[in-house]
Amino acid sequence: MKKLVNDILNKTKAMGVTFADVRFTSTDQETVYFEKGSLKHFGRAMDSEAIGVKVLIDGCWGFAGTDILNMTEIDKTIKLAVNNAKTGAKFRAQKIKYTPSKAVQASYIFQPEEDPFLLDDQIKLNFLENVAKKLTTDPRIVYSYAYASFYRQYKVYANTEGTFVDTIVYDVLPSMYVLASNGKETMSRTFPGHMNGRRGGFEVVRRLEMEKNTAIIMEEAIQLLDAPRIEEEKADIIIGGGHLALQLHESVGHATEADRIFGKEISYAGKTFIKPAMLGKFQYGSPIVNIYSDSTDKRGMGYHPVDDEGIPARRCDIIKDGILVDQQTSREIAPLLKLEPSSNMMASFADDIPLIRMTNFCLAPGKGSLKDLIADTEHGYLVDHTKTWSIDDNRNNFQFTTEIGWKIENGKINGIVKEPTYFGITPEFWNACDRICGPEEWEMHGTFHCGKGEPGQTMHLSHGVAPARFRNIVVNVKA
Amino acid sequence: MILKFKEKLVKICEEFTDIKFEFHLKKWHTDFLRFYQSQTNYNISKSSLSLSTTIRKGKRSYGFSLDNPTEEALREKINEVEKFIDDLPEDPDYVDMEANCEKTAEIPKQDNRLVVDLEKKIEILEQLSEAVASLNYKIYGTFICNYNDTYIVNSNGVDKHEMNSPIALEVKAVNQETEVTVLETFGGENFKSFDLPDFRDSLVRKAEAGNNEIVDLEPGKYPVVLAPRCIAEYFMYLMSSVSARSLDSKMSFFEGKLDEQVFPKNITITDDPQHPDMMKYDYTSSGHPYKKMKIIEKGVFRNFIVSNYYAHKLKMKETGSEASALVMDTGDKKLSEMIAGIKKGIYISSLHYMNFINAKETSLTGLTRDGTFLIEDGKITKVINNLRFTEKISRIIENITEIEDKAVTIPFSQNYGHFGIDSYRMPHVTVNNFNITSTTGTI
C-alpha cells in the first residue's frame, strides 16, 4: 500500500500541484440487530477499500475519490482531482493560502481486548439475543430492539511534505430500546443512550451490563406512561453525562468549527454565531467552564497521530475559564484567524474530502459526585437520555427533549417526569452552569453519526463530560 | 462490464437451489461543486461500484457487501456463509423475498454529469453571482450531478435495471452585511427545464426582499405562508408514519386510521415516481414496480407504504411505493392573494434541524431558515430573525386554509448514508395558528 500511495503522490507532483495528499482506507463493519427478540439483520461489509486524492492547484482545491481500486480507475481519479482544482480555480477570487507543516512518520494500532471480528459469531449472537429476549417479557413493551455495530478501519495518510502515517482503530456502537404503550400513548427508553459509540472491541459491550439494564429501562418506559410533565416555566437542571455530551456537541462543538465562520458550511450544516473578534474576549460560559479539543487522547474515537491533512494531534483549549480562546481549524482556515491549525480535519472514508470535525471534544471535570450535586439542589430536575435535539443555523437557539427526568426536591429524587423539554440560548446557557461534577463522574461518550458536509459524511467522535448543573432554564416548552 | 457481472449474478441465482440470493449491484458517480462567497469551495468527483448481497436459507439470513466486486470474491463469500448460516437464529416473520418480475419499459436517460459539466456549472454560477452582487449578496451552495446504474437480481427471478441521473442546484444568496439569506433551488433529471433567467430573477427578487429592515418576533400563534419546500418537509417527516414498519413498531400516527378522514378535504398527497417534472423511479428497493399511489385523498388516509417483508409480516398488500416522489394537489389561490389575506403573519422560506419529540403524536421542533419574512396588512414588509416552532405536523395540516394554484419541484439531497437526490412537488400553503415558541435573535 505504501508503494501505491507514494506512486499516486509522485504522479500528482508531476502535474504541478502546490500540495497534494493521498489517503487509503480499508474498513470493516459488522452489525447484529435483534428486533422484538428475533434476529432481523446480521451482516458484514469487509475490506471496503477507498482511495482519495486531494490537490491544491492555482489556489483551489480539487478532490476525487473512488472505491474501484485498479490502476485505470486510480489514474482517472488523479486526473479528475487535478481537473477539479484547475477548473474550479476559474471561479475562485481569493487564492487559498496553505500553512506548511513538518513531515511526520508514525504508525498506531489500537488493540481491543476482544476483537469483535475474530470473536466467534455465536458469542455475539447469543449475547445480544439474550438481551433482546429479555426486552420482550412484558406485554406493555410493544416494541424493542437490541444491536451492536463493530467497526475497524485501516488508514494510510501521505502527503507531498513527506508525511506518512498508518493507523488501525476499532470502534463499537451498542444500543437497546424499548417502547411502552398503554393503548393511547407511547413512551421510550434507550440504553446506554444517544451518545453510545466508544473506542474498543466487544469488551465495551460486556462492560455496559446491557442485560442488567433491561429491567430498568422497561420499568422506566412503563412508568413514564403515567408520569407527569414539567409544569413550571423555569427550573434548575442537572444534565446527565450521556445527554450533556450531546449538549456540548451541538452548542459548543459545532459552533466552534471555524469553517462555519467563513460560510463554508452555510449550504448544509449552517453557520455559527461566533465572529473572529470574539476570540480571546467572549464570555462563552461561566468561569468554571473549560472545554478543549484533544486528538491526543487515545481513549476517544477522535485520536489520531495526524489529522487528514497531516497536522500532528493536539490538545487545544477552546474555552478557558469561560472565555472563548480558540477554534477547531484547518490549515486553510487557521491563518485567517491568526491561529495554529488544531488537527481537526477529518474524513469518514478515503473517498470523502476532509472537513473540520470534532475529534475528542471535552468538558473538563469540576469537583464532587453526582450524588453530592443532587443533594446540593433544592428544587430542580435531573435530565438524561436524549430523545429530541434541535439547534438553529447559528448554533445559538437550541431545544432538547430527554426521555426521562427525575424531579429533585430538597436534595433528593422525588419521582419522574416524561419528555422534559428545555430551551436555551447557547452563551446564556453555558453562563448558567454553576457546578460540574468531578473526575470520578467524567466519562467518554461518543457517536458514529455526526453528520456534516456534502456529500454527507458521518463521523465517529467522542465527548468526555461529567454531569453538570445549569440554573434557571426554560423547561416547559410544549407542542 | 457491469451488465456482464449482472448476468453472472443471474447464473448464481439459478445455480444454488438450497439458498436464495438478493443482489443489488450499483454503479454510482457524483460530480459535486460546492461554492461559498461567490467562489469555489471545492469540487469533488466520486465513483463507486458495489454489490450488496442478502443470502437466505429458510428463515435465516445473512447480508454482506463487496466493493468493486468480482465473481471470485463473491463465490468465496458465499462459501463462507454456507458454512455458518444454519447456525443463525431464525426470523419467525420471514416468508419470502420479492417475487414480482414485472418490468417497466426502460426509457433511455442521459448522464447529466456530461450535460452539465464543471465548466457549465461555473458559467451559470458566475451569472447568478453577478446578478446579486449589486445588492451586496454573495452566493453559497451546491451544484450536483449524480449518475446511478442499479441492477436488482434475486432467486425468485427478479431481474430489474434502473438508471437515473439527478441534477440538484441549491443557491443561497447571503447579504454580506446582515447575513440575511435567501434560497433558490432547481432539481430534476431534465436540464432543459432549467430556466436560468427565471431562476436568476427569482433569486434577485428574494434578495431585494431580504434587504428590508430586520426585526424580532415574539413567540405566539401566527398565520403563516409556508413555501413549497417547507410543507414538503413536513410531509416528508409525516411519511415515517405511513410506512408499514412504523405500524409494526407502534409508532404510526395513522394506526387505525385507514380510510378515515384525518385531514381537511383540500389535502391530497400522491406518490408519483413517474411525474415528468420529478426525479423518476421505476422500482422500489426490493425490485417491485414503483407505481403512482394515493396516500391522502381529499383528507382521507388511503394507503400505508408496504414493502414485501411487511406485506408478509403484517398480512397487508405490498404497495410498490416508497414516498420518494410526493406530489400535493394544488388549490385555487395565487400566492399574492394568500399573502394579501394576512393582517399580521409570517412567510417561511425554509426549515432547519427538525426532529420529532414524539413521532406517533407527530410533535416536533425545528427552526426557520433562509428567509423568514413579516407579513403586515397583506404585504411582506420586513425580515424576521429565525424562529423556533414546536408543533404537531397533524395540527399544521389540519390548519391549512389555503393552497396555491401552482406547484414547484423541490430537490432534497439524502445526505446520510448513500448520497442521493429525491424531489417533491408542492404549492405554497397558508396555515393558521402556527406555534412559534422562541426566537433565535439571529439571521
mmCIF file of C-alpha atoms in Angstrom, chain A residues 143-277:
data_model
loop_
_atom_site.group_PDB
_atom_site.id
_atom_site.type_symbol
_atom_site.label_atom_id
_atom_site.label_comp_id
_atom_site.label_asym_id
_atom_site.label_seq_id
_atom_site.Cartn_x
_atom_site.Cartn_y
_atom_site.Cartn_z
ATOM 1 C CA TYR A 143 -41.594 -2.828 20.530
ATOM 2 C CA SER A 144 -37.933 -3.323 21.300
ATOM 3 C CA TYR A 145 -34.552 -3.785 19.697
ATOM 4 C CA ALA A 146 -31.001 -4.549 20.714
ATOM 5 C CA TYR A 147 -27.989 -4.261 18.475
ATOM 6 C CA ALA A 148 -24.266 -3.766 18.264
ATOM 7 C CA SER A 149 -22.205 -2.455 15.378
ATOM 8 C CA PHE A 150 -18.482 -3.098 15.143
ATOM 9 C CA TYR A 151 -16.042 -1.082 13.095
ATOM 10 C CA ARG A 152 -12.374 -1.420 12.181
ATOM 11 C CA GLN A 153 -10.523 0.925 9.878
ATOM 12 C CA TYR A 154 -7.024 0.737 8.480
ATOM 13 C CA LYS A 155 -5.939 4.112 7.155
ATOM 14 C CA VAL A 156 -2.884 5.409 5.345
ATOM 15 C CA TYR A 157 -2.240 9.129 5.058
ATOM 16 C CA ALA A 158 0.616 10.567 2.989
ATOM 17 C CA ASN A 159 1.356 13.993 1.574
ATOM 18 C CA THR A 160 3.854 15.897 -0.550
ATOM 19 C CA GLU A 161 5.539 17.259 2.598
ATOM 20 C CA GLY A 162 6.832 13.772 3.378
ATOM 21 C CA THR A 163 4.268 12.728 5.977
ATOM 22 C CA PHE A 164 3.339 9.050 6.008
ATOM 23 C CA VAL A 165 1.129 7.677 8.774
ATOM 24 C CA ASP A 166 -0.878 4.482 9.073
ATOM 25 C CA THR A 167 -3.372 3.518 11.775
ATOM 26 C CA ILE A 168 -5.769 0.755 12.738
ATOM 27 C CA VAL A 169 -8.641 1.583 15.075
ATOM 28 C CA TYR A 170 -11.659 -0.278 16.456
ATOM 29 C CA ASP A 171 -14.971 1.331 17.470
ATOM 30 C CA VAL A 172 -18.195 -0.135 18.767
ATOM 31 C CA LEU A 173 -21.807 1.054 18.920
ATOM 32 C CA PRO A 174 -24.104 -0.941 21.235
ATOM 33 C CA SER A 175 -27.710 0.004 21.950
ATOM 34 C CA MET A 176 -31.076 -1.220 23.138
ATOM 35 C CA TYR A 177 -34.508 0.406 23.041
ATOM 36 C CA VAL A 178 -37.968 -0.253 24.405
ATOM 37 C CA LEU A 179 -41.306 1.336 23.590
ATOM 38 C CA ALA A 180 -44.086 1.078 26.149
ATOM 39 C CA SER A 181 -47.723 1.656 25.273
ATOM 40 C CA ASN A 182 -50.966 1.932 27.220
ATOM 41 C CA GLY A 183 -53.058 1.975 24.038
ATOM 42 C CA LYS A 184 -53.247 5.763 23.992
ATOM 43 C CA GLU A 185 -49.697 6.917 24.437
ATOM 44 C CA THR A 186 -46.194 5.562 23.856
ATOM 45 C CA MET A 187 -43.007 6.258 25.837
ATOM 46 C CA SER A 188 -39.489 5.076 25.060
ATOM 47 C CA ARG A 189 -36.219 4.400 26.857
ATOM 48 C CA THR A 190 -32.844 3.580 25.409
ATOM 49 C CA PHE A 191 -29.609 2.328 26.861
ATOM 50 C CA PRO A 192 -26.845 3.425 27.101
ATOM 51 C CA GLY A 193 -28.305 6.479 25.379
ATOM 52 C CA HIS A 194 -27.825 8.588 22.308
ATOM 53 C CA MET A 195 -24.040 9.002 22.655
ATOM 54 C CA ASN A 196 -23.339 5.272 22.679
ATOM 55 C CA GLY A 197 -20.235 4.991 20.490
ATOM 56 C CA ARG A 198 -16.934 4.009 22.083
ATOM 57 C CA ARG A 199 -13.388 3.145 21.062
ATOM 58 C CA GLY A 200 -12.816 -0.540 21.694
ATOM 59 C CA GLY A 201 -13.975 -4.039 20.915
ATOM 60 C CA PHE A 202 -16.508 -6.442 22.338
ATOM 61 C CA GLU A 203 -15.247 -5.739 25.859
ATOM 62 C CA VAL A 204 -17.115 -2.411 25.643
ATOM 63 C CA VAL A 205 -20.403 -4.263 25.074
ATOM 64 C CA ARG A 206 -19.766 -6.561 28.028
ATOM 65 C CA ARG A 207 -18.901 -3.698 30.411
ATOM 66 C CA LEU A 208 -22.158 -1.887 29.679
ATOM 67 C CA GLU A 209 -24.110 -4.584 31.526
ATOM 68 C CA MET A 210 -26.938 -4.393 28.991
ATOM 69 C CA GLU A 211 -28.696 -7.448 30.393
ATOM 70 C CA LYS A 212 -28.789 -5.971 33.892
ATOM 71 C CA ASN A 213 -30.218 -2.731 32.499
ATOM 72 C CA THR A 214 -33.049 -4.340 30.514
ATOM 73 C CA ALA A 215 -35.370 -4.442 33.539
ATOM 74 C CA ILE A 216 -34.547 -0.828 34.430
ATOM 75 C CA ILE A 217 -35.373 0.657 31.047
ATOM 76 C CA MET A 218 -38.514 -1.479 30.667
ATOM 77 C CA GLU A 219 -39.797 -0.381 34.042
ATOM 78 C CA GLU A 220 -38.940 3.278 33.404
ATOM 79 C CA ALA A 221 -40.658 3.275 29.997
ATOM 80 C CA ILE A 222 -43.801 1.818 31.574
ATOM 81 C CA GLN A 223 -43.712 4.292 34.463
ATOM 82 C CA LEU A 224 -43.283 7.194 32.042
ATOM 83 C CA LEU A 225 -46.730 6.477 30.567
ATOM 84 C CA ASP A 226 -48.336 7.728 33.773
ATOM 85 C CA ALA A 227 -45.674 10.252 34.762
ATOM 86 C CA PRO A 228 -46.453 13.994 34.862
ATOM 87 C CA ARG A 229 -44.814 16.611 32.666
ATOM 88 C CA ILE A 230 -42.861 19.593 33.976
ATOM 89 C CA GLU A 231 -45.279 22.443 34.586
ATOM 90 C CA GLU A 232 -43.186 25.347 35.916
ATOM 91 C CA GLU A 233 -41.731 27.807 33.421
ATOM 92 C CA LYS A 234 -38.111 27.730 34.624
ATOM 93 C CA ALA A 235 -36.081 25.389 36.802
ATOM 94 C CA ASP A 236 -32.540 24.338 37.664
ATOM 95 C CA ILE A 237 -31.492 21.276 35.716
ATOM 96 C CA ILE A 238 -28.715 18.759 36.191
ATOM 97 C CA ILE A 239 -27.824 17.170 32.878
ATOM 98 C CA GLY A 240 -26.529 13.593 32.996
ATOM 99 C CA GLY A 241 -23.345 12.702 31.117
ATOM 100 C CA GLY A 242 -24.942 10.923 28.164
ATOM 101 C CA HIS A 243 -27.136 13.856 27.251
ATOM 102 C CA LEU A 244 -24.645 16.552 28.269
ATOM 103 C CA ALA A 245 -22.283 15.075 25.673
ATOM 104 C CA LEU A 246 -24.858 15.959 23.016
ATOM 105 C CA GLN A 247 -25.484 19.409 24.527
ATOM 106 C CA LEU A 248 -21.734 20.045 24.324
ATOM 107 C CA HIS A 249 -21.586 18.624 20.807
ATOM 108 C CA GLU A 250 -24.355 20.787 19.391
ATOM 109 C CA SER A 251 -23.948 24.093 21.215
ATOM 110 C CA VAL A 252 -20.156 24.298 21.554
ATOM 111 C CA GLY A 253 -18.587 21.645 19.327
ATOM 112 C CA HIS A 254 -20.262 22.593 16.068
ATOM 113 C CA ALA A 255 -20.334 26.282 16.977
ATOM 114 C CA THR A 256 -16.529 26.371 17.240
ATOM 115 C CA GLU A 257 -15.851 24.710 13.873
ATOM 116 C CA ALA A 258 -14.204 27.672 12.190
ATOM 117 C CA ASP A 259 -15.210 26.777 8.637
ATOM 118 C CA ARG A 260 -18.680 27.937 9.679
ATOM 119 C CA ILE A 261 -17.372 31.446 10.430
ATOM 120 C CA PHE A 262 -16.430 31.844 6.780
ATOM 121 C CA GLY A 263 -19.645 30.404 5.396
ATOM 122 C CA LYS A 264 -18.116 27.222 4.051
ATOM 123 C CA GLU A 265 -20.950 25.192 5.587
ATOM 124 C CA ILE A 266 -23.884 27.558 5.042
ATOM 125 C CA SER A 267 -25.283 25.425 2.274
ATOM 126 C CA TYR A 268 -25.991 22.485 4.582
ATOM 127 C CA ALA A 269 -24.783 22.303 8.206
ATOM 128 C CA GLY A 270 -25.046 26.033 8.810
ATOM 129 C CA LYS A 271 -23.159 28.948 10.292
ATOM 130 C CA THR A 272 -22.123 29.994 13.791
ATOM 131 C CA PHE A 273 -22.889 32.970 15.985
ATOM 132 C CA ILE A 274 -19.135 33.266 16.650
ATOM 133 C CA LYS A 275 -17.275 36.108 14.931
ATOM 134 C CA PRO A 276 -13.465 36.380 14.711
ATOM 135 C CA ALA A 277 -13.460 39.428 17.027
#
